[in-house]
Every structure is written in structure tokens, then in C-alpha cells.
PDB file of C-alpha atoms in Angstrom:
ATOM      1  CA  UNK A   1      80.045 151.264  97.224  1.00 96.00           C
ATOM      2  CA  UNK A   2      80.330 152.774  93.788  1.00 97.00           C
ATOM      3  CA  UNK A   3      82.252 150.991  91.008  1.00 97.00           C
ATOM      4  CA  UNK A   4      84.263 153.532  88.893  1.00 97.00           C
ATOM      5  CA  UNK A   5      84.878 152.183  85.432  1.00 97.00           C
ATOM      6  CA  UNK A   6      87.780 153.540  83.362  1.00 97.00           C
ATOM      7  CA  UNK A   7      85.882 154.392  80.186  1.00 96.00           C
ATOM      8  CA  UNK A   8      85.010 157.925  81.184  1.00 96.00           C
ATOM      9  CA  UNK A   9      88.578 158.784  82.015  1.00 97.00           C
ATOM     10  CA  UNK A  10      89.806 157.023  78.880  1.00 98.00           C
ATOM     11  CA  UNK A  11      87.479 159.036  76.793  1.00 97.00           C
ATOM     12  CA  UNK A  12      88.750 162.378  78.212  1.00 97.00           C
ATOM     13  CA  UNK A  13      92.245 161.403  77.361  1.00 98.00           C
ATOM     14  CA  UNK A  14      91.467 159.868  73.952  1.00 98.00           C
ATOM     15  CA  UNK A  15      89.541 162.987  72.854  1.00 98.00           C
ATOM     16  CA  UNK A  16      92.490 165.131  73.777  1.00 98.00           C
ATOM     17  CA  UNK A  17      94.984 163.022  71.739  1.00 98.00           C
ATOM     18  CA  UNK A  18      92.566 163.035  68.751  1.00 98.00           C
ATOM     19  CA  UNK A  19      92.538 166.762  68.915  1.00 98.00           C
ATOM     20  CA  UNK A  20      96.387 166.871  68.734  1.00 98.00           C
ATOM     21  CA  UNK A  21      96.425 164.347  65.932  1.00 98.00           C
ATOM     22  CA  UNK A  22      94.013 166.582  64.001  1.00 98.00           C
ATOM     23  CA  UNK A  23      96.188 169.605  64.670  1.00 97.00           C
ATOM     24  CA  UNK A  24      99.233 167.883  63.286  1.00 97.00           C
ATOM     25  CA  UNK A  25      97.214 167.026  60.186  1.00 96.00           C
ATOM     26  CA  UNK A  26      96.111 170.641  59.699  1.00 97.00           C
ATOM     27  CA  UNK A  27      99.727 171.830  60.034  1.00 96.00           C
ATOM     28  CA  UNK A  28     100.843 169.349  57.381  1.00 96.00           C
ATOM     29  CA  UNK A  29     102.938 167.463  59.870  1.00 96.00           C
ATOM     30  CA  UNK A  30     103.544 163.694  59.776  1.00 96.00           C
ATOM     31  CA  UNK A  31     101.370 161.424  61.981  1.00 97.00           C
ATOM     32  CA  UNK A  32     102.731 160.186  65.366  1.00 98.00           C
ATOM     33  CA  UNK A  33     103.948 156.608  65.290  1.00 98.00           C
ATOM     34  CA  UNK A  34     104.271 153.794  67.892  1.00 98.00           C
ATOM     35  CA  UNK A  35     106.364 150.666  67.487  1.00 98.00           C
ATOM     36  CA  UNK A  36     105.268 147.674  69.603  1.00 98.00           C
ATOM     37  CA  UNK A  37     107.789 145.019  70.111  1.00 98.00           C
ATOM     38  CA  UNK A  38     106.700 141.552  71.363  1.00 98.00           C
ATOM     39  CA  UNK A  39     108.821 138.397  71.842  1.00 98.00           C
ATOM     40  CA  UNK A  40     106.937 135.176  72.352  1.00 97.00           C
ATOM     41  CA  UNK A  41     103.236 134.361  72.661  1.00 95.00           C
ATOM     42  CA  UNK A  42     102.457 135.529  76.260  1.00 90.00           C
ATOM     43  CA  UNK A  43      98.671 135.828  76.240  1.00 85.00           C
ATOM     44  CA  UNK A  44      98.642 138.982  78.329  1.00 85.00           C
ATOM     45  CA  UNK A  45     101.097 140.640  76.031  1.00 92.00           C
ATOM     46  CA  UNK A  46      99.123 139.652  72.904  1.00 94.00           C
ATOM     47  CA  UNK A  47      95.925 141.016  74.502  1.00 89.00           C
ATOM     48  CA  UNK A  48      97.686 144.311  75.347  1.00 93.00           C
ATOM     49  CA  UNK A  49      99.237 144.642  71.898  1.00 96.00           C
ATOM     50  CA  UNK A  50      95.828 144.183  70.348  1.00 95.00           C
ATOM     51  CA  UNK A  51      94.226 146.759  72.689  1.00 94.00           C
ATOM     52  CA  UNK A  52      97.142 149.235  72.140  1.00 97.00           C
ATOM     53  CA  UNK A  53      96.728 148.906  68.282  1.00 97.00           C
ATOM     54  CA  UNK A  54      93.018 149.626  68.446  1.00 97.00           C
ATOM     55  CA  UNK A  55      93.558 152.631  70.658  1.00 97.00           C
ATOM     56  CA  UNK A  56      96.278 153.993  68.363  1.00 98.00           C
ATOM     57  CA  UNK A  57      93.970 153.711  65.396  1.00 98.00           C
ATOM     58  CA  UNK A  58      91.186 155.553  67.257  1.00 97.00           C
ATOM     59  CA  UNK A  59      93.567 158.373  68.221  1.00 98.00           C
ATOM     60  CA  UNK A  60      94.971 158.845  64.672  1.00 97.00           C
ATOM     61  CA  UNK A  61      98.367 157.375  65.625  1.00 98.00           C
ATOM     62  CA  UNK A  62     100.216 154.997  63.362  1.00 98.00           C
ATOM     63  CA  UNK A  63     101.480 151.759  64.886  1.00 98.00           C
ATOM     64  CA  UNK A  64     103.614 148.903  63.718  1.00 98.00           C
ATOM     65  CA  UNK A  65     103.935 145.566  65.391  1.00 98.00           C
ATOM     66  CA  UNK A  66     107.199 143.713  65.561  1.00 98.00           C
ATOM     67  CA  UNK A  67     106.560 140.202  66.741  1.00 98.00           C
ATOM     68  CA  UNK A  68     109.421 137.704  67.251  1.00 98.00           C
ATOM     69  CA  UNK A  69     109.385 134.033  68.186  1.00 98.00           C
ATOM     70  CA  UNK A  70     110.247 133.063  71.688  1.00 97.00           C
ATOM     71  CA  UNK A  71     113.516 131.526  70.482  1.00 97.00           C
ATOM     72  CA  UNK A  72     114.747 134.553  68.489  1.00 98.00           C
ATOM     73  CA  UNK A  73     118.485 134.809  68.526  1.00 98.00           C
ATOM     74  CA  UNK A  74     120.165 137.791  70.203  1.00 97.00           C
ATOM     75  CA  UNK A  75     121.810 138.769  66.926  1.00 98.00           C
ATOM     76  CA  UNK A  76     118.489 138.809  65.044  1.00 98.00           C
ATOM     77  CA  UNK A  77     116.653 140.689  67.789  1.00 98.00           C
ATOM     78  CA  UNK A  78     119.337 143.290  68.265  1.00 98.00           C
ATOM     79  CA  UNK A  79     119.563 143.983  64.579  1.00 98.00           C
ATOM     80  CA  UNK A  80     115.808 144.678  64.317  1.00 98.00           C
ATOM     81  CA  UNK A  81     115.692 146.525  67.649  1.00 98.00           C
ATOM     82  CA  UNK A  82     118.561 148.841  66.583  1.00 98.00           C
ATOM     83  CA  UNK A  83     116.783 149.659  63.326  1.00 98.00           C
ATOM     84  CA  UNK A  84     113.558 150.516  65.192  1.00 98.00           C
ATOM     85  CA  UNK A  85     115.293 152.533  67.791  1.00 98.00           C
ATOM     86  CA  UNK A  86     117.084 154.595  65.043  1.00 98.00           C
ATOM     87  CA  UNK A  87     113.962 155.053  62.844  1.00 98.00           C
ATOM     88  CA  UNK A  88     113.155 158.827  62.758  1.00 97.00           C
ATOM     89  CA  UNK A  89     109.531 158.077  61.851  1.00 97.00           C
ATOM     90  CA  UNK A  90     109.045 156.164  65.107  1.00 98.00           C
ATOM     91  CA  UNK A  91     108.113 158.411  68.063  1.00 98.00           C
ATOM     92  CA  UNK A  92     107.431 155.862  70.763  1.00 98.00           C
ATOM     93  CA  UNK A  93     108.570 152.294  71.501  1.00 98.00           C
ATOM     94  CA  UNK A  94     106.582 149.929  73.608  1.00 98.00           C
ATOM     95  CA  UNK A  95     108.624 146.895  74.680  1.00 98.00           C
ATOM     96  CA  UNK A  96     106.378 144.194  76.035  1.00 97.00           C
ATOM     97  CA  UNK A  97     108.115 142.211  78.860  1.00 94.00           C
ATOM     98  CA  UNK A  98     109.417 139.903  80.089  1.00 93.00           C
ATOM     99  CA  UNK A  99     111.864 138.974  77.431  1.00 96.00           C
ATOM    100  CA  UNK A 100     113.187 135.291  77.149  1.00 97.00           C
ATOM    101  CA  UNK A 101     116.469 134.496  78.852  1.00 95.00           C
ATOM    102  CA  UNK A 102     118.676 134.704  75.718  1.00 97.00           C
ATOM    103  CA  UNK A 103     117.976 138.453  75.622  1.00 97.00           C
ATOM    104  CA  UNK A 104     119.444 140.599  78.250  1.00 96.00           C
ATOM    105  CA  UNK A 105     116.390 142.603  79.293  1.00 96.00           C
ATOM    106  CA  UNK A 106     118.265 145.218  81.413  1.00 95.00           C
ATOM    107  CA  UNK A 107     120.550 145.851  78.414  1.00 96.00           C
ATOM    108  CA  UNK A 108     117.704 146.200  75.982  1.00 98.00           C
ATOM    109  CA  UNK A 109     115.742 148.686  78.111  1.00 97.00           C
ATOM    110  CA  UNK A 110     118.751 150.910  78.698  1.00 97.00           C
ATOM    111  CA  UNK A 111     119.226 151.060  74.935  1.00 98.00           C
ATOM    112  CA  UNK A 112     115.700 152.378  74.315  1.00 98.00           C
ATOM    113  CA  UNK A 113     116.026 156.036  73.142  1.00 98.00           C
ATOM    114  CA  UNK A 114     114.772 157.914  76.205  1.00 97.00           C
ATOM    115  CA  UNK A 115     112.799 160.340  73.998  1.00 97.00           C
ATOM    116  CA  UNK A 116     110.907 157.280  72.612  1.00 98.00           C
ATOM    117  CA  UNK A 117     110.493 155.466  75.916  1.00 98.00           C
ATOM    118  CA  UNK A 118     106.818 155.917  76.254  1.00 98.00           C
ATOM    119  CA  UNK A 119     106.344 153.295  79.062  1.00 97.00           C
ATOM    120  CA  UNK A 120     109.289 154.385  81.159  1.00 97.00           C
ATOM    121  CA  UNK A 121     111.446 151.265  80.734  1.00 96.00           C
ATOM    122  CA  UNK A 122     114.715 153.183  80.431  1.00 97.00           C
ATOM    123  CA  UNK A 123     116.326 153.902  83.918  1.00 95.00           C
ATOM    124  CA  UNK A 124     116.917 157.557  82.698  1.00 96.00           C
ATOM    125  CA  UNK A 125     113.148 158.138  82.706  1.00 96.00           C
ATOM    126  CA  UNK A 126     112.794 156.353  86.062  1.00 93.00           C
ATOM    127  CA  UNK A 127     115.437 158.804  87.341  1.00 94.00           C
ATOM    128  CA  UNK A 128     113.465 161.751  86.046  1.00 94.00           C
ATOM    129  CA  UNK A 129     110.395 160.437  87.947  1.00 93.00           C
ATOM    130  CA  UNK A 130     112.511 160.202  91.002  1.00 93.00           C
ATOM    131  CA  UNK A 131     113.642 163.789  90.725  1.00 92.00           C
ATOM    132  CA  UNK A 132     110.246 165.174  89.804  1.00 89.00           C
ATOM    133  CA  UNK A 133     111.330 166.267  86.321  1.00 90.00           C
ATOM    134  CA  UNK A 134     108.394 166.882  83.950  1.00 88.00           C
ATOM    135  CA  UNK A 135     110.186 166.126  80.596  1.00 91.00           C
ATOM    136  CA  UNK A 136     110.417 162.365  80.962  1.00 94.00           C
ATOM    137  CA  UNK A 137     107.860 159.533  80.690  1.00 96.00           C
ATOM    138  CA  UNK A 138     106.114 157.695  83.571  1.00 96.00           C
ATOM    139  CA  UNK A 139     104.941 154.010  83.310  1.00 97.00           C
ATOM    140  CA  UNK A 140     101.507 154.019  81.600  1.00 98.00           C
ATOM    141  CA  UNK A 141      99.764 151.885  84.316  1.00 97.00           C
ATOM    142  CA  UNK A 142     100.951 154.352  87.055  1.00 98.00           C
ATOM    143  CA  UNK A 143      99.680 157.340  85.125  1.00 98.00           C
ATOM    144  CA  UNK A 144      96.374 155.582  84.611  1.00 98.00           C
ATOM    145  CA  UNK A 145      96.015 154.986  88.389  1.00 98.00           C
ATOM    146  CA  UNK A 146      96.903 158.665  89.017  1.00 98.00           C
ATOM    147  CA  UNK A 147      94.381 159.957  86.445  1.00 98.00           C
ATOM    148  CA  UNK A 148      91.589 157.759  87.849  1.00 98.00           C
ATOM    149  CA  UNK A 149      92.282 158.874  91.412  1.00 98.00           C
ATOM    150  CA  UNK A 150      92.241 162.520  90.367  1.00 98.00           C
ATOM    151  CA  UNK A 151      88.998 161.914  88.436  1.00 98.00           C
ATOM    152  CA  UNK A 152      87.317 160.503  91.551  1.00 98.00           C
ATOM    153  CA  UNK A 153      88.712 163.149  93.939  1.00 98.00           C
ATOM    154  CA  UNK A 154      87.948 166.156  91.564  1.00 98.00           C
ATOM    155  CA  UNK A 155      84.347 164.923  91.404  1.00 96.00           C
ATOM    156  CA  UNK A 156      84.328 165.562  95.119  1.00 97.00           C
ATOM    157  CA  UNK A 157      86.061 168.855  94.961  1.00 98.00           C
ATOM    158  CA  UNK A 158      89.104 167.283  96.507  1.00 98.00           C
ATOM    159  CA  UNK A 159      92.740 166.357  95.426  1.00 98.00           C
ATOM    160  CA  UNK A 160      95.524 163.950  96.223  1.00 98.00           C
ATOM    161  CA  UNK A 161      97.377 166.631  98.381  1.00 98.00           C
ATOM    162  CA  UNK A 162      97.785 165.328 101.864  1.00 98.00           C
ATOM    163  CA  UNK A 163      95.952 162.048 101.278  1.00 98.00           C
ATOM    164  CA  UNK A 164      97.238 158.913 103.005  1.00 98.00           C
ATOM    165  CA  UNK A 165      97.802 156.330 100.197  1.00 98.00           C
ATOM    166  CA  UNK A 166      98.944 152.812 100.800  1.00 98.00           C
ATOM    167  CA  UNK A 167     100.169 150.930  97.785  1.00 98.00           C
ATOM    168  CA  UNK A 168     100.267 147.156  98.138  1.00 98.00           C
ATOM    169  CA  UNK A 169     102.888 146.002  95.740  1.00 98.00           C
ATOM    170  CA  UNK A 170     106.507 146.928  95.212  1.00 96.00           C
ATOM    171  CA  UNK A 171     107.210 145.978  91.612  1.00 94.00           C
ATOM    172  CA  UNK A 172     109.435 148.196  89.377  1.00 90.00           C
ATOM    173  CA  UNK A 173     106.574 148.370  86.965  1.00 90.00           C
ATOM    174  CA  UNK A 174     103.788 149.714  89.233  1.00 96.00           C
ATOM    175  CA  UNK A 175     104.366 149.908  93.045  1.00 97.00           C
ATOM    176  CA  UNK A 176     107.740 151.733  93.184  1.00 96.00           C
ATOM    177  CA  UNK A 177     107.195 154.228  90.420  1.00 97.00           C
ATOM    178  CA  UNK A 178     103.589 154.892  91.385  1.00 98.00           C
ATOM    179  CA  UNK A 179     104.862 155.811  94.856  1.00 98.00           C
ATOM    180  CA  UNK A 180     107.097 158.449  93.346  1.00 96.00           C
ATOM    181  CA  UNK A 181     104.382 159.762  91.062  1.00 96.00           C
ATOM    182  CA  UNK A 182     101.863 160.136  93.967  1.00 97.00           C
ATOM    183  CA  UNK A 183     104.546 161.759  96.196  1.00 96.00           C
ATOM    184  CA  UNK A 184     105.115 164.294  93.423  1.00 94.00           C
ATOM    185  CA  UNK A 185     101.280 164.976  93.832  1.00 96.00           C
ATOM    186  CA  UNK A 186     101.880 165.820  97.564  1.00 97.00           C
ATOM    187  CA  UNK A 187     100.253 162.596  98.792  1.00 98.00           C
ATOM    188  CA  UNK A 188     101.600 160.776 101.854  1.00 98.00           C
ATOM    189  CA  UNK A 189     102.555 157.329 100.567  1.00 98.00           C
ATOM    190  CA  UNK A 190     103.251 154.001 102.257  1.00 98.00           C
ATOM    191  CA  UNK A 191     104.470 151.033 100.172  1.00 98.00           C
ATOM    192  CA  UNK A 192     103.564 147.551 101.478  1.00 97.00           C
ATOM    193  CA  UNK A 193     103.705 144.088  99.982  1.00 94.00           C
ATOM    194  CA  UNK A 194     102.751 140.483 100.717  1.00 91.00           C
ATOM    195  CA  UNK A 195     105.606 140.181 103.273  1.00 95.00           C
ATOM    196  CA  UNK A 196     104.521 143.239 105.258  1.00 97.00           C
ATOM    197  CA  UNK A 197     103.752 142.467 108.868  1.00 96.00           C
ATOM    198  CA  UNK A 198     100.198 143.515 109.828  1.00 96.00           C
ATOM    199  CA  UNK A 199      99.273 144.370 106.239  1.00 97.00           C
ATOM    200  CA  UNK A 200      95.696 144.962 107.206  1.00 97.00           C
ATOM    201  CA  UNK A 201      96.722 147.398 109.930  1.00 97.00           C
ATOM    202  CA  UNK A 202      98.777 149.383 107.519  1.00 96.00           C
ATOM    203  CA  UNK A 203      95.953 149.502 104.919  1.00 98.00           C
ATOM    204  CA  UNK A 204      93.292 150.474 107.368  1.00 97.00           C
ATOM    205  CA  UNK A 205      94.940 153.802 107.977  1.00 96.00           C
ATOM    206  CA  UNK A 206      94.751 154.752 104.357  1.00 98.00           C
ATOM    207  CA  UNK A 207      92.369 157.154 102.664  1.00 98.00           C
ATOM    208  CA  UNK A 208      93.272 155.462  99.376  1.00 98.00           C
ATOM    209  CA  UNK A 209      94.443 151.912  98.754  1.00 98.00           C
ATOM    210  CA  UNK A 210      96.162 150.843  95.494  1.00 98.00           C
ATOM    211  CA  UNK A 211      96.144 147.084  95.194  1.00 98.00           C
ATOM    212  CA  UNK A 212      98.974 146.008  92.872  1.00 97.00           C
ATOM    213  CA  UNK A 213     100.382 142.790  94.394  1.00 97.00           C
ATOM    214  CA  UNK A 214      99.157 140.313  91.879  1.00 93.00           C
ATOM    215  CA  UNK A 215      97.326 138.157  94.491  1.00 95.00           C
ATOM    216  CA  UNK A 216      93.607 137.561  93.888  1.00 95.00           C
ATOM    217  CA  UNK A 217      91.353 138.604  96.755  1.00 95.00           C
ATOM    218  CA  UNK A 218      94.196 139.876  98.916  1.00 97.00           C
ATOM    219  CA  UNK A 219      92.371 143.084  99.959  1.00 98.00           C
ATOM    220  CA  UNK A 220      89.367 142.365 102.105  1.00 98.00           C
ATOM    221  CA  UNK A 221      87.116 144.130 104.612  1.00 98.00           C
ATOM    222  CA  UNK A 222      89.801 143.817 107.238  1.00 97.00           C
ATOM    223  CA  UNK A 223      92.104 146.075 105.169  1.00 98.00           C
ATOM    224  CA  UNK A 224      89.697 148.952 104.582  1.00 98.00           C
ATOM    225  CA  UNK A 225      88.615 151.888 106.669  1.00 98.00           C
ATOM    226  CA  UNK A 226      85.137 153.227 106.060  1.00 98.00           C
ATOM    227  CA  UNK A 227      84.910 155.436 103.083  1.00 98.00           C
ATOM    228  CA  UNK A 228      88.196 154.592 101.630  1.00 98.00           C
ATOM    229  CA  UNK A 229      88.880 154.766  97.893  1.00 98.00           C
ATOM    230  CA  UNK A 230      90.343 151.562  96.294  1.00 98.00           C
ATOM    231  CA  UNK A 231      92.162 151.370  92.970  1.00 98.00           C
ATOM    232  CA  UNK A 232      92.605 147.687  91.908  1.00 98.00           C
ATOM    233  CA  UNK A 233      95.535 147.179  89.560  1.00 97.00           C
ATOM    234  CA  UNK A 234      95.808 143.442  90.051  1.00 95.00           C
ATOM    235  CA  UNK A 235      95.164 141.120  87.137  1.00 89.00           C
ATOM    236  CA  UNK A 236      94.777 137.531  88.101  1.00 90.00           C
ATOM    237  CA  UNK A 237      92.972 134.376  86.741  1.00 84.00           C
ATOM    238  CA  UNK A 238      90.099 133.428  88.873  1.00 83.00           C
ATOM    239  CA  UNK A 239      89.155 129.816  89.689  1.00 82.00           C
ATOM    240  CA  UNK A 240      86.353 130.124  87.019  1.00 85.00           C
ATOM    241  CA  UNK A 241      88.969 131.187  84.344  1.00 82.00           C
ATOM    242  CA  UNK A 242      87.825 134.863  84.483  1.00 86.00           C
ATOM    243  CA  UNK A 243      90.058 137.892  85.168  1.00 88.00           C
ATOM    244  CA  UNK A 244      89.854 139.127  88.789  1.00 93.00           C
ATOM    245  CA  UNK A 245      91.742 141.778  90.707  1.00 96.00           C
ATOM    246  CA  UNK A 246      93.480 141.868  94.056  1.00 97.00           C
ATOM    247  CA  UNK A 247      90.390 143.111  95.802  1.00 98.00           C
ATOM    248  CA  UNK A 248      87.560 140.952  97.242  1.00 97.00           C
ATOM    249  CA  UNK A 249      84.776 143.143  95.825  1.00 96.00           C
ATOM    250  CA  UNK A 250      82.048 141.580  97.859  1.00 96.00           C
ATOM    251  CA  UNK A 251      83.945 141.836 101.049  1.00 97.00           C
ATOM    252  CA  UNK A 252      84.684 145.525 100.788  1.00 98.00           C
ATOM    253  CA  UNK A 253      81.276 146.513  99.305  1.00 97.00           C
ATOM    254  CA  UNK A 254      79.784 147.893 102.504  1.00 97.00           C
ATOM    255  CA  UNK A 255      82.962 149.638 103.610  1.00 98.00           C
ATOM    256  CA  UNK A 256      84.788 151.384 100.745  1.00 98.00           C
ATOM    257  CA  UNK A 257      83.233 154.365  99.099  1.00 98.00           C
ATOM    258  CA  UNK A 258      84.569 153.636  95.592  1.00 98.00           C
ATOM    259  CA  UNK A 259      86.462 150.798  93.955  1.00 98.00           C
ATOM    260  CA  UNK A 260      87.718 150.234  90.378  1.00 98.00           C
ATOM    261  CA  UNK A 261      86.711 146.831  88.961  1.00 97.00           C
ATOM    262  CA  UNK A 262      88.821 144.238  87.109  1.00 95.00           C
ATOM    263  CA  UNK A 263      88.355 144.160  84.222  1.00 93.00           C
ATOM    264  CA  UNK A 264      87.144 147.495  83.056  1.00 95.00           C
ATOM    265  CA  UNK A 265      88.834 149.750  85.579  1.00 96.00           C
ATOM    266  CA  UNK A 266      92.533 150.909  85.511  1.00 97.00           C
ATOM    267  CA  UNK A 267      93.323 148.717  82.556  1.00 93.00           C
ATOM    268  CA  UNK A 268      90.745 150.495  80.424  1.00 93.00           C
ATOM    269  CA  UNK A 269      92.714 153.708  80.851  1.00 98.00           C
ATOM    270  CA  UNK A 270      96.157 152.366  80.228  1.00 97.00           C
ATOM    271  CA  UNK A 271      96.051 152.272  76.441  1.00 97.00           C
ATOM    272  CA  UNK A 272      94.681 155.855  76.386  1.00 98.00           C
ATOM    273  CA  UNK A 273      97.677 156.937  78.516  1.00 98.00           C
ATOM    274  CA  UNK A 274     100.009 155.152  76.061  1.00 98.00           C
ATOM    275  CA  UNK A 275      98.536 157.166  73.179  1.00 98.00           C
ATOM    276  CA  UNK A 276      98.982 160.370  75.210  1.00 98.00           C
ATOM    277  CA  UNK A 277     102.609 159.515  75.837  1.00 98.00           C
ATOM    278  CA  UNK A 278     103.196 158.751  72.106  1.00 98.00           C
ATOM    279  CA  UNK A 279     101.707 162.125  71.209  1.00 98.00           C
ATOM    280  CA  UNK A 280     103.826 163.789  73.814  1.00 97.00           C
ATOM    281  CA  UNK A 281     106.927 162.192  72.362  1.00 98.00           C
ATOM    282  CA  UNK A 282     105.883 163.196  68.827  1.00 98.00           C
ATOM    283  CA  UNK A 283     105.427 166.859  69.834  1.00 95.00           C
ATOM    284  CA  UNK A 284     108.637 166.803  71.779  1.00 90.00           C
ATOM    285  CA  UNK A 285     110.583 165.397  68.888  1.00 80.00           C
TER     286      UNK A 285
END
């Protein structure tokens, strides 16, 4: 089995964004800008914020971090959020979730300007994804999965068209929107989850498995047909304190043809996708 790391895909996307940043500079236009909003000290959010900031700098995109304590009042947060949302120099807004209970997350995401909603939190952009509209934004992780799968298949002279894809995971952040994205690519998509009866049987029919349930080692040899492609989106803490995915790599090693590792796989592409979406928003605006 071949491990496909995300760095090659990330470089292709990053180089494209850098080219567009340079073009804006040649035209005398202002730089693209991302606002990152974080509430609390969730370790995963802090890590993603740090990685996103580094990627923006590499791509020639300005970024500003707005960090609030976990006990921030609704009044204080709303005042700051409304100012960021209305700022004409901000092209993209990344809201790191979940938000603490005193903040109504559903209300906040619906207030994000859809033209700045670079990670598809606003239901309006989710609706555009549902209808196949091209002028909205898709979730960055979903786009990262799509780009990696296309990279793998194009190297074989193949495409997603007609492929049987099983997504294990039904979250509103990855599983459900990813299904819509891949259907728009003409794939045949099955969505499963940890409560699915005969999960192994459902997965074993798939040409491509996307593991996004958030359960370490869930996908084993019993779930994989020979030659299948596996994209591992799971991020879990292993017993040794290291990050692991949803796939038992050793178990599927002699069966799958390709698998993305954790870390270094899909996650390595996500911040490049974020930069791409910010640049899309800048050009659109």
C-alpha cells in the first residue's frame, strides 16, 4: 500500500494562490485578508489557527487573529464580531468552533457574511453546495479530501465519475457536505456512520472509503476491498499520546492500494484550501 501525503497537493494549491497574490500586487490592488476568530483555548483550534496563519503568510495573504476567553460575554463577542463582519478590508472569516454555551453558535454562523464565509459555516453556502451552485464556498476539509482524491485518480488517468464512494461519518462539517461535493463530481456516494448495521459490508463494496467518524482504528482489513483507495480524515489521540486517524494502517496495508496518513495527509492540504478560498473571496469582492 502506498501512503499519499498531502504536501504535494498543498504545494500545487499554494503556488496557485501565491501567483494570484502577486497579480494583485502588480495591479496595485490591496492584499487579501483573513480574520480568524477563536473563543477559548481548545488545543486543536489553537493548532489550526497557528497553521492557518503560517499558510496565509506563505501565500501573501494578510491575517488577523481575534482570540477571546472562554467566558467572553455575548455582548462583548457580538460587538467585536459585527465589526469584523462589516470590515471592508476583511475578505474571509474563519470561525473556529465549537463556541461556548453563552454564545448561540447557530445564530453566529448565520450572521457571517456569505461572501466572507470561507469555511462554509453559513447555511446559505451549504444550500449552494446542495444545489451544485459554483459561486459559494465549500468546507475546507471537504475540498481537501476532494483534491487529494482527484490527485490520486488523475495520476492513474482516472476520475471520480462513477466511482463508488463510502463516507464513514455524518457530521455537518465533513460527512454530509462531502457527500454533496462528491455527488457533484458524479461519484456514487453512500454515507455510513458508527450506528450503521454491517458497516464492514457497506465499506467493502466501495472503490473509495473516506473515514471521518472520529473513532481511532475503526476501519480495518474487514472493511476494505482489494485495491481500494482510503482517505483518512479522522483526528484522534492515540494511547501513546500521538495523533492517529480512523484507519488501522497496519491492518489495511496489504489490501488497500492507497491511504492518506494521519498526520500529514488530508490535514496538510486544508490550510492551503483555506488560502485558496480567501483568495476566491478577495477576487469575488
